[in-house]
Amino acid sequence: MTPAPDPPEPEPRTHSRRVGRRPGGADTRGTVLAAARAEFAAHGYQKASMRGIARAAGVDPALLHHYFGSKDRLFLAVLDFPLDPRAVVGQIVAGERSQVGERIARFVLTLWDDPGVRDRLLAVLRGAAGSEEIAAMLRGFVAGELVARIAEGLELPQPELRVELALSQIIGLAMARYVIAVEPVASAPADELVPLLGPTLQRYLIGD
Amino acid sequence: MTPAPDPPEPEPRTHSRRVGRRPGGADTRGTVLAAARAEFAAHGYQKASMRGIARAAGVDPALLHHYFGSKDRLFLAVLDFPLDPRAVVGQIVAGERSQVGERIARFVLTLWDDPGVRDRLLAVLRGAAGSEEIAAMLRGFVAGELVARIAEGLELPQPELRVELALSQIIGLAMARYVIAVEPVASAPADELVPLLGPTLQRYLIGD
């Protein structure tokens, strides 16, 4: 429901993505993303640094910060990831604690109803399944940006394992519903799935 | 715990896989598997027939039945799938109904402790994520041989959806634990995971 806004294009005054000069042209964006991808793959999300990526791309670190803001946003741009985890976590953590499982289930299923968002999330999932490089990038990101933030926001005991089990159910649902696409789960309406999934997520996160 | 026995090699009297004559040589096995793969991909698991596969491979249907026994066993050989679903379902269905969730969780985690079994299962999962052809083959097989048998064996109400949700949790755990391999779920001992996963599977299958 809150797709991440695309980071601003370098040189926003021109509408052509193919025209541009360093620093700041559209080709710089491509160069930066390629360098970032290589650095994330080589060192993992957590050890890759904005400084190292800027050096590999041959741009000033200040430019990198100016256009992508932070390492997590740069990472999302590399994966073409359609969500801003900070906004997602904010939505999940806010509201009744006793309803968090159902809230997440509803949120995820509503999100996937948007084919554009769904396709980009599935591309990340397929990428991770097909490439240890992408899996390794995702690993550090999931642990550092998603799991840790949710655990902290919900003030969970034994936090990481429980958040990851909730995440495993969400990933597995995406695989069953959209990748293997076996019926009836492939076509079941959200209203039928939320009451079944909500208690699972609730129990993992908050406990019985 | 019950890896499917490999189907008998055609012409078991020779130890060389590269020597063999039709009907029955090791090259026939390769021809049959290639034809079966093509038929499963073209028509899906449920519509592909042993007769059609035999025709495409240029062998006698009786030979196909003799060496592979049934369509499901031939399919498992095509995917190099390390389990016989009939044996799995038998183990799942037998025993206390109130313990079925925990039994499945324990069974799955023990199975994955065997790297040979785990790698072949993951290869199928990666294949499905990377190829709509493999996903389509798997779809009919999962629905027809796995979900339907479990639902029938447990005499479930509203059966398919609940079995598929249980399956989605198992697939998602494999993705989180072995593909994305995020810690701590990647290294958590089975004894820690079973009490967390068991109630999820139990509730999906049997209800609260």
CSV table of C-alpha atoms in Angstrom, one decimal:
chain,number,residue,atom,x,y,z
A,1,MET,CA,0.0,0.0,0.0
A,2,THR,CA,3.0,2.2,0.3
A,3,PRO,CA,5.2,1.4,-2.6
A,4,ALA,CA,8.6,3.1,-2.1
A,5,PRO,CA,8.9,6.2,-4.2
A,6,ASP,CA,11.6,5.8,-6.8
A,7,PRO,CA,14.7,7.7,-5.8
A,8,PRO,CA,14.9,10.9,-7.6
A,9,GLU,CA,16.5,10.6,-11.0
A,10,PRO,CA,19.8,12.3,-11.3
A,11,GLU,CA,19.5,15.4,-13.4
A,12,PRO,CA,15.8,15.7,-13.0
A,13,ARG,CA,15.6,18.6,-15.4
A,14,THR,CA,16.0,16.4,-18.4
A,15,HIS,CA,13.3,13.8,-19.3
A,16,SER,CA,15.5,11.7,-21.4
A,17,ARG,CA,17.1,8.8,-19.5
A,18,ARG,CA,19.7,8.3,-22.2
A,19,VAL,CA,21.2,11.8,-22.1
A,20,GLY,CA,23.3,12.9,-19.2
A,21,ARG,CA,26.8,13.9,-18.1
A,22,ARG,CA,28.8,13.1,-15.0
A,23,PRO,CA,28.2,13.8,-12.3
A,24,GLY,CA,24.5,13.3,-12.3
A,25,GLY,CA,23.4,11.9,-15.7
A,26,ALA,CA,21.2,8.9,-16.2
A,27,ASP,CA,24.2,6.9,-17.2
A,28,THR,CA,25.6,7.7,-13.8
A,29,ARG,CA,22.6,6.2,-12.1
A,30,GLY,CA,23.2,3.0,-14.1
A,31,THR,CA,26.9,3.0,-13.2
A,32,VAL,CA,26.1,3.5,-9.5
A,33,LEU,CA,23.5,0.7,-9.5
A,34,ALA,CA,25.9,-1.7,-11.2
A,35,ALA,CA,28.7,-0.8,-8.8
A,36,ALA,CA,26.3,-1.2,-5.8
A,37,ARG,CA,25.1,-4.5,-7.1
A,38,ALA,CA,28.7,-5.8,-7.4
A,39,GLU,CA,29.6,-4.5,-3.9
A,40,PHE,CA,26.5,-5.9,-2.2
A,41,ALA,CA,27.2,-9.2,-3.9
A,42,ALA,CA,30.9,-9.3,-3.0
A,43,HIS,CA,30.6,-8.1,0.6
A,44,GLY,CA,26.9,-8.7,1.6
A,45,TYR,CA,24.5,-6.0,2.5
A,46,GLN,CA,25.8,-5.4,5.9
A,47,LYS,CA,29.5,-5.0,5.0
A,48,ALA,CA,29.1,-3.1,1.8
A,49,SER,CA,29.6,0.6,2.4
A,50,MET,CA,28.4,3.7,0.7
A,51,ARG,CA,32.0,4.9,0.5
A,52,GLY,CA,33.1,1.7,-1.2
A,53,ILE,CA,30.2,1.8,-3.7
A,54,ALA,CA,31.0,5.4,-4.5
A,55,ARG,CA,34.6,4.6,-5.1
A,56,ALA,CA,33.8,1.6,-7.3
A,57,ALA,CA,31.4,3.8,-9.3
A,58,GLY,CA,33.9,6.6,-9.6
A,59,VAL,CA,31.5,9.2,-8.1
A,60,ASP,CA,31.7,11.4,-5.0
A,61,PRO,CA,30.1,9.8,-1.9
A,62,ALA,CA,28.2,13.0,-1.4
A,63,LEU,CA,26.5,12.5,-4.7
A,64,LEU,CA,25.5,9.0,-3.7
A,65,HIS,CA,24.0,10.2,-0.5
A,66,HIS,CA,22.3,13.0,-2.3
A,67,TYR,CA,20.6,10.8,-4.8
A,68,PHE,CA,19.9,7.6,-2.9
A,69,GLY,CA,19.8,8.9,0.7
A,70,SER,CA,21.0,5.8,2.5
A,71,LYS,CA,22.4,2.3,1.9
A,72,ASP,CA,19.0,0.6,2.4
A,73,ARG,CA,17.4,2.8,-0.3
A,74,LEU,CA,20.3,2.2,-2.7
A,75,PHE,CA,19.8,-1.5,-2.1
A,76,LEU,CA,16.1,-1.3,-2.8
A,77,ALA,CA,16.9,0.5,-6.0
A,78,VAL,CA,19.4,-2.2,-7.0
A,79,LEU,CA,16.7,-4.9,-6.5
A,80,ASP,CA,14.0,-2.7,-8.0
A,81,PHE,CA,12.2,-3.5,-4.7
A,82,PRO,CA,8.7,-2.0,-4.6
A,83,LEU,CA,8.5,-1.3,-0.9
A,84,ASP,CA,10.0,0.9,1.7
A,85,PRO,CA,10.6,-1.4,4.7
A,86,ARG,CA,10.5,1.6,7.0
A,87,ALA,CA,6.9,2.4,6.0
A,88,VAL,CA,5.9,-1.2,6.1
A,89,VAL,CA,7.3,-1.7,9.6
A,90,GLY,CA,5.6,1.5,10.7
A,91,GLN,CA,2.2,0.2,9.5
A,92,ILE,CA,2.8,-3.2,11.1
A,93,VAL,CA,3.9,-2.0,14.4
A,94,ALA,CA,1.2,0.7,14.8
A,95,GLY,CA,-2.2,-0.4,16.1
A,96,GLU,CA,-3.6,-3.1,18.4
A,97,ARG,CA,-0.9,-5.6,19.4
A,98,SER,CA,-3.6,-8.3,19.6
A,99,GLN,CA,-4.4,-7.7,15.9
A,100,VAL,CA,-0.8,-7.6,14.5
A,101,GLY,CA,-1.0,-11.0,12.8
A,102,GLU,CA,-4.3,-10.3,11.0
A,103,ARG,CA,-3.0,-6.8,10.1
A,104,ILE,CA,0.1,-8.2,8.4
A,105,ALA,CA,-1.8,-10.9,6.6
A,106,ARG,CA,-4.3,-8.3,5.3
A,107,PHE,CA,-1.5,-5.9,4.4
A,108,VAL,CA,0.5,-8.6,2.5
A,109,LEU,CA,-2.4,-9.9,0.5
A,110,THR,CA,-3.7,-6.4,-0.4
A,111,LEU,CA,-0.2,-5.5,-1.6
A,112,TRP,CA,0.0,-8.6,-3.8
A,113,ASP,CA,-3.3,-7.7,-5.4
A,114,ASP,CA,-1.3,-5.0,-7.3
A,115,PRO,CA,0.3,-7.0,-10.1
A,116,GLY,CA,3.1,-4.4,-10.5
A,117,VAL,CA,4.2,-4.8,-6.9
A,118,ARG,CA,3.6,-8.5,-6.9
A,119,ASP,CA,5.8,-9.0,-10.0
A,120,ARG,CA,8.7,-7.1,-8.6
A,121,LEU,CA,8.5,-8.9,-5.2
A,122,LEU,CA,8.4,-12.2,-7.0
A,123,ALA,CA,11.3,-11.2,-9.1
A,124,VAL,CA,13.3,-10.7,-6.0
A,125,LEU,CA,12.2,-14.1,-4.6
A,126,ARG,CA,13.0,-15.9,-7.9
A,127,GLY,CA,16.3,-14.1,-8.0
A,128,ALA,CA,17.2,-15.3,-4.5
A,129,ALA,CA,16.1,-18.8,-5.4
A,130,GLY,CA,18.2,-18.8,-8.5
A,131,SER,CA,21.3,-17.0,-7.5
A,132,GLU,CA,23.3,-17.3,-4.3
A,133,GLU,CA,24.6,-13.8,-5.1
A,134,ILE,CA,21.1,-12.3,-4.7
A,135,ALA,CA,20.3,-14.6,-1.8
A,136,ALA,CA,23.4,-13.3,0.0
A,137,MET,CA,22.5,-9.7,-0.7
A,138,LEU,CA,19.0,-10.3,0.6
A,139,ARG,CA,20.1,-12.1,3.7
A,140,GLY,CA,21.8,-9.1,5.3
A,141,PHE,CA,19.1,-6.8,4.3
A,142,VAL,CA,16.3,-8.9,5.7
A,143,ALA,CA,18.2,-9.4,8.9
A,144,GLY,CA,19.3,-5.8,9.3
A,145,GLU,CA,16.5,-3.7,7.9
A,146,LEU,CA,13.4,-5.8,8.2
A,147,VAL,CA,13.6,-8.4,11.0
A,148,ALA,CA,15.5,-6.2,13.5
A,149,ARG,CA,13.1,-3.3,12.9
A,150,ILE,CA,10.0,-5.4,13.4
A,151,ALA,CA,11.4,-7.1,16.5
A,152,GLU,CA,12.4,-3.7,18.0
A,153,GLY,CA,9.0,-2.1,17.1
A,154,LEU,CA,7.0,-4.9,18.6
A,155,GLU,CA,9.4,-5.3,21.6
A,156,LEU,CA,9.5,-9.0,21.1
A,157,PRO,CA,11.1,-11.5,23.4
A,158,GLN,CA,13.3,-14.1,21.5
A,159,PRO,CA,12.7,-11.7,18.6
A,160,GLU,CA,14.6,-12.7,15.4
A,161,LEU,CA,13.6,-16.3,15.2
A,162,ARG,CA,9.9,-15.4,15.6
A,163,VAL,CA,10.0,-12.6,13.0
A,164,GLU,CA,11.7,-14.9,10.6
A,165,LEU,CA,9.1,-17.7,11.0
A,166,ALA,CA,6.4,-15.1,10.3
A,167,LEU,CA,8.4,-14.1,7.2
A,168,SER,CA,8.8,-17.7,6.2
A,169,GLN,CA,5.0,-18.1,6.2
A,170,ILE,CA,4.7,-15.0,4.0
A,171,ILE,CA,7.3,-16.2,1.6
A,172,GLY,CA,5.9,-19.7,1.4
A,173,LEU,CA,2.4,-18.3,0.7
A,174,ALA,CA,3.9,-16.3,-2.2
A,175,MET,CA,5.5,-19.4,-3.5
A,176,ALA,CA,2.4,-21.5,-3.2
A,177,ARG,CA,0.0,-18.8,-4.4
A,178,TYR,CA,1.9,-17.3,-7.3
A,179,VAL,CA,4.9,-19.4,-8.2
A,180,ILE,CA,3.6,-23.0,-8.0
A,181,ALA,CA,0.2,-21.5,-8.2
A,182,VAL,CA,-1.7,-24.6,-7.0
A,183,GLU,CA,-5.4,-24.3,-6.6
A,184,PRO,CA,-7.3,-23.4,-4.5
A,185,VAL,CA,-4.7,-21.3,-2.7
A,186,ALA,CA,-3.8,-19.5,-6.0
A,187,SER,CA,-7.2,-18.0,-6.4
A,188,ALA,CA,-8.6,-17.9,-2.8
A,189,PRO,CA,-9.8,-14.4,-1.9
A,190,ALA,CA,-7.9,-12.5,0.7
A,191,ASP,CA,-11.0,-12.5,3.0
A,192,GLU,CA,-10.7,-16.3,3.1
A,193,LEU,CA,-7.0,-16.4,3.7
A,194,VAL,CA,-6.6,-13.6,6.3
A,195,PRO,CA,-8.5,-15.5,9.1
A,196,LEU,CA,-6.3,-18.5,8.4
A,197,LEU,CA,-3.0,-16.8,8.2
A,198,GLY,CA,-3.5,-14.1,10.8
A,199,PRO,CA,-3.4,-16.4,13.9
A,200,THR,CA,-0.2,-18.0,12.5
A,201,LEU,CA,1.6,-14.7,12.3
A,202,GLN,CA,0.1,-13.6,15.6
A,203,ARG,CA,1.4,-16.6,17.4
A,204,TYR,CA,4.9,-16.5,15.9
A,205,LEU,CA,5.3,-12.8,16.7
A,206,ILE,CA,3.4,-12.3,20.0
A,207,GLY,CA,2.9,-15.9,21.3
A,208,ASP,CA,-0.2,-17.7,22.4
B,1,MET,CA,13.3,-40.6,6.3
B,2,THR,CA,12.0,-42.7,3.5
B,3,PRO,CA,13.8,-41.6,0.4
B,4,ALA,CA,12.1,-43.1,-2.6
B,5,PRO,CA,14.1,-46.0,-3.9
B,6,ASP,CA,15.5,-45.3,-7.4
B,7,PRO,CA,13.5,-47.0,-10.0
B,8,PRO,CA,15.3,-50.1,-11.2
B,9,GLU,CA,17.9,-49.4,-13.9
B,10,PRO,CA,16.9,-50.9,-17.2
B,11,GLU,CA,19.2,-53.8,-18.0
B,12,PRO,CA,20.5,-54.2,-14.4
B,13,ARG,CA,22.9,-56.9,-15.5
B,14,THR,CA,25.4,-54.4,-16.9
B,15,HIS,CA,27.1,-51.9,-14.6
B,16,SER,CA,27.9,-49.5,-17.3
B,17,ARG,CA,25.3,-46.8,-17.8
B,18,ARG,CA,26.7,-45.9,-21.2
B,19,VAL,CA,26.2,-49.4,-22.7
B,20,GLY,CA,22.7,-50.7,-23.5
B,21,ARG,CA,20.4,-51.6,-26.3
B,22,ARG,CA,16.7,-50.9,-26.9
B,23,PRO,CA,14.5,-51.9,-25.3
B,24,GLY,CA,15.9,-51.6,-21.9
B,25,GLY,CA,19.4,-50.0,-22.2
B,26,ALA,CA,20.5,-47.1,-20.1
B,27,ASP,CA,20.1,-44.8,-23.1
B,28,THR,CA,16.5,-45.8,-23.2
B,29,ARG,CA,16.1,-44.6,-19.6
B,30,GLY,CA,17.5,-41.2,-20.7
B,31,THR,CA,15.2,-41.1,-23.7
B,32,VAL,CA,12.2,-42.0,-21.6
B,33,LEU,CA,13.0,-39.3,-19.0
B,34,ALA,CA,13.5,-36.7,-21.7
B,35,ALA,CA,10.2,-37.6,-23.4
B,36,ALA,CA,8.4,-37.6,-20.0
B,37,ARG,CA,9.8,-34.2,-19.1
B,38,ALA,CA,8.6,-32.8,-22.4
B,39,GLU,CA,5.2,-34.3,-22.1
B,40,PHE,CA,4.7,-33.2,-18.5
B,41,ALA,CA,5.8,-29.7,-19.5
B,42,ALA,CA,3.5,-29.5,-22.5
B,43,HIS,CA,0.4,-31.0,-20.9
B,44,GLY,CA,0.9,-30.6,-17.2
B,45,TYR,CA,1.2,-33.5,-14.8
B,46,GLN,CA,-2.5,-34.5,-14.7
B,47,LYS,CA,-3.1,-34.5,-18.5
B,48,ALA,CA,0.2,-36.2,-19.5
B,49,SER,CA,-0.3,-39.9,-20.0
B,50,MET,CA,1.9,-42.9,-19.8
B,51,ARG,CA,0.7,-43.9,-23.3
B,52,GLY,CA,1.7,-40.5,-24.7
B,53,ILE,CA,5.1,-40.6,-23.1
B,54,ALA,CA,5.8,-44.1,-24.4
B,55,ARG,CA,4.8,-43.0,-27.9
B,56,ALA,CA,7.0,-39.9,-27.7
B,57,ALA,CA,9.9,-42.0,-26.4
B,58,GLY,CA,9.4,-44.6,-29.1
B,59,VAL,CA,9.1,-47.4,-26.5
B,60,ASP,CA,6.3,-49.9,-25.7
B,61,PRO,CA,3.9,-48.7,-22.9
B,62,ALA,CA,4.4,-52.0,-21.2
B,63,LEU,CA,8.1,-51.3,-20.9
B,64,LEU,CA,7.3,-47.9,-19.3
B,65,HIS,CA,5.1,-49.5,-16.8
B,66,HIS,CA,7.6,-52.2,-16.1
B,67,TYR,CA,10.4,-49.9,-15.3
B,68,PHE,CA,8.6,-46.9,-13.7
B,69,GLY,CA,5.5,-48.5,-12.4
B,70,SER,CA,3.2,-45.5,-12.5
B,71,LYS,CA,3.0,-41.9,-13.7
B,72,ASP,CA,3.8,-40.5,-10.3
B,73,ARG,CA,7.0,-42.5,-10.0
B,74,LEU,CA,8.0,-41.5,-13.5
B,75,PHE,CA,7.4,-37.9,-12.6
B,76,LEU,CA,9.5,-38.2,-9.5
B,77,ALA,CA,12.3,-39.8,-11.6
B,78,VAL,CA,12.1,-36.8,-14.0
B,79,LEU,CA,12.5,-34.3,-11.2
B,80,ASP,CA,15.1,-36.6,-9.4
B,81,PHE,CA,12.7,-36.1,-6.4
B,82,PRO,CA,14.1,-37.8,-3.3
B,83,LEU,CA,10.8,-38.8,-1.7
B,84,ASP,CA,7.9,-41.2,-2.4
B,85,PRO,CA,4.8,-39.1,-1.5
B,86,ARG,CA,2.8,-42.3,-0.7
B,87,ALA,CA,5.3,-43.2,2.0
B,88,VAL,CA,5.4,-39.7,3.3
B,89,VAL,CA,1.6,-39.4,3.4
B,90,GLY,CA,1.4,-42.8,5.2
B,91,GLN,CA,3.7,-41.6,7.9
B,92,ILE,CA,1.9,-38.3,8.3
B,93,VAL,CA,-1.6,-39.8,8.4
B,94,ALA,CA,-0.7,-42.6,10.8
B,95,GLY,CA,-0.7,-41.9,14.6
B,96,GLU,CA,-2.4,-39.4,16.9
B,97,ARG,CA,-4.5,-36.9,15.1
B,98,SER,CA,-3.8,-34.3,17.8
B,99,GLN,CA,0.0,-34.6,17.1
B,100,VAL,CA,-0.1,-34.4,13.3
B,101,GLY,CA,1.3,-30.9,13.1
B,102,GLU,CA,4.3,-31.7,15.3
B,103,ARG,CA,4.8,-35.0,13.5
B,104,ILE,CA,5.0,-33.2,10.1
B,105,ALA,CA,7.3,-30.5,11.5
B,106,ARG,CA,9.7,-33.1,13.0
B,107,PHE,CA,9.5,-35.2,9.8
B,108,VAL,CA,10.3,-32.4,7.5
B,109,LEU,CA,13.2,-31.0,9.6
B,110,THR,CA,14.7,-34.5,10.1
B,111,LEU,CA,14.5,-35.1,6.3
B,112,TRP,CA,16.3,-31.8,5.6
B,113,ASP,CA,19.1,-32.8,7.9
B,114,ASP,CA,20.2,-35.2,5.1
B,115,PRO,CA,22.1,-32.9,2.7
B,116,GLY,CA,21.5,-35.2,-0.2
B,117,VAL,CA,17.7,-35.1,0.3
B,118,ARG,CA,17.7,-31.4,1.0
B,119,ASP,CA,19.7,-30.5,-2.1
B,120,ARG,CA,17.4,-32.4,-4.3
B,121,LEU,CA,14.3,-30.9,-2.8
B,122,LEU,CA,15.8,-27.4,-3.1
B,123,ALA,CA,16.7,-28.1,-6.7
B,124,VAL,CA,13.0,-28.8,-7.3
B,125,LEU,CA,12.0,-25.6,-5.5
B,126,ARG,CA,14.6,-23.5,-7.3
B,127,GLY,CA,13.5,-25.1,-10.6
B,128,ALA,CA,9.9,-24.1,-9.9
B,129,ALA,CA,10.9,-20.6,-9.0
B,130,GLY,CA,13.0,-20.2,-12.1
B,131,SER,CA,10.9,-21.9,-14.7
B,132,GLU,CA,7.2,-21.8,-15.3
B,133,GLU,CA,7.6,-25.1,-17.1
B,134,ILE,CA,8.7,-26.8,-13.9
B,135,ALA,CA,6.2,-24.9,-11.8
B,136,ALA,CA,3.4,-26.2,-14.1
B,137,MET,CA,4.6,-29.7,-13.8
B,138,LEU,CA,4.8,-29.5,-10.0
B,139,ARG,CA,1.4,-27.8,-9.7
B,140,GLY,CA,-0.6,-30.8,-10.9
B,141,PHE,CA,1.6,-33.3,-9.0
B,142,VAL,CA,1.2,-31.4,-5.8
B,143,ALA,CA,-2.5,-31.1,-6.2
B,144,GLY,CA,-3.1,-34.6,-7.3
B,145,GLU,CA,-0.6,-36.7,-5.5
B,146,LEU,CA,0.2,-34.8,-2.3
B,147,VAL,CA,-2.6,-32.5,-1.3
B,148,ALA,CA,-5.5,-34.8,-2.3
B,149,ARG,CA,-3.9,-37.8,-0.5
B,150,ILE,CA,-3.2,-35.9,2.7
B,151,ALA,CA,-6.7,-34.4,2.7
B,152,GLU,CA,-8.2,-37.8,2.2
B,153,GLY,CA,-6.0,-39.6,4.7
B,154,LEU,CA,-6.9,-37.1,7.4
B,155,GLU,CA,-10.5,-36.8,6.4
B,156,LEU,CA,-10.3,-33.0,6.5
B,157,PRO,CA,-13.2,-30.6,6.0
B,158,GLN,CA,-12.4,-27.8,3.5
B,159,PRO,CA,-9.4,-29.9,2.7
B,160,GLU,CA,-7.3,-28.6,-0.1
B,161,LEU,CA,-6.9,-25.0,1.0
B,162,ARG,CA,-5.8,-26.1,4.5
B,163,VAL,CA,-3.3,-28.7,3.2
B,164,GLU,CA,-1.9,-26.1,0.9
B,165,LEU,CA,-1.4,-23.5,3.7
B,166,ALA,CA,0.5,-26.2,5.6
B,167,LEU,CA,2.6,-26.8,2.5
B,168,SER,CA,3.2,-23.1,2.1
B,169,GLN,CA,4.6,-22.9,5.6
B,170,ILE,CA,6.9,-25.8,4.8
B,171,ILE,CA,8.1,-24.3,1.5
B,172,GLY,CA,8.6,-20.9,3.1
B,173,LEU,CA,10.6,-22.4,5.9
B,174,ALA,CA,12.9,-24.1,3.3
B,175,MET,CA,13.3,-20.8,1.5
B,176,ALA,CA,14.1,-18.9,4.8
B,177,ARG,CA,16.3,-21.6,6.2
B,178,TYR,CA,18.2,-22.8,3.2
B,179,VAL,CA,17.8,-20.4,0.3
B,180,ILE,CA,17.9,-16.9,1.9
B,181,ALA,CA,19.5,-18.6,4.9
B,182,VAL,CA,19.0,-15.8,7.2
B,183,GLU,CA,20.1,-16.3,10.8
B,184,PRO,CA,19.0,-17.4,13.3
B,185,VAL,CA,16.4,-19.6,11.5
B,186,ALA,CA,19.1,-20.9,9.2
B,187,SER,CA,20.9,-22.7,12.1
B,188,ALA,CA,18.2,-23.1,14.6
B,189,PRO,CA,18.1,-26.7,15.8
B,190,ALA,CA,15.0,-28.8,14.9
B,191,ASP,CA,14.1,-29.1,18.6
B,192,GLU,CA,13.7,-25.3,18.8
B,193,LEU,CA,11.6,-25.1,15.6
B,194,VAL,CA,9.3,-28.1,16.0
B,195,PRO,CA,7.3,-26.6,18.9
B,196,LEU,CA,6.9,-23.3,17.0
B,197,LEU,CA,5.9,-24.9,13.6
B,198,GLY,CA,3.9,-27.8,14.9
B,199,PRO,CA,0.9,-25.7,16.1
B,200,THR,CA,0.8,-23.8,12.8
B,201,LEU,CA,0.5,-27.0,10.8
B,202,GLN,CA,-1.9,-28.5,13.3
B,203,ARG,CA,-4.2,-25.5,13.1
B,204,TYR,CA,-4.2,-25.4,9.4
B,205,LEU,CA,-4.9,-29.1,9.0
B,206,ILE,CA,-7.1,-29.9,11.9
B,207,GLY,CA,-8.3,-26.6,13.1
B,208,ASP,CA,-8.2,-25.0,16.6
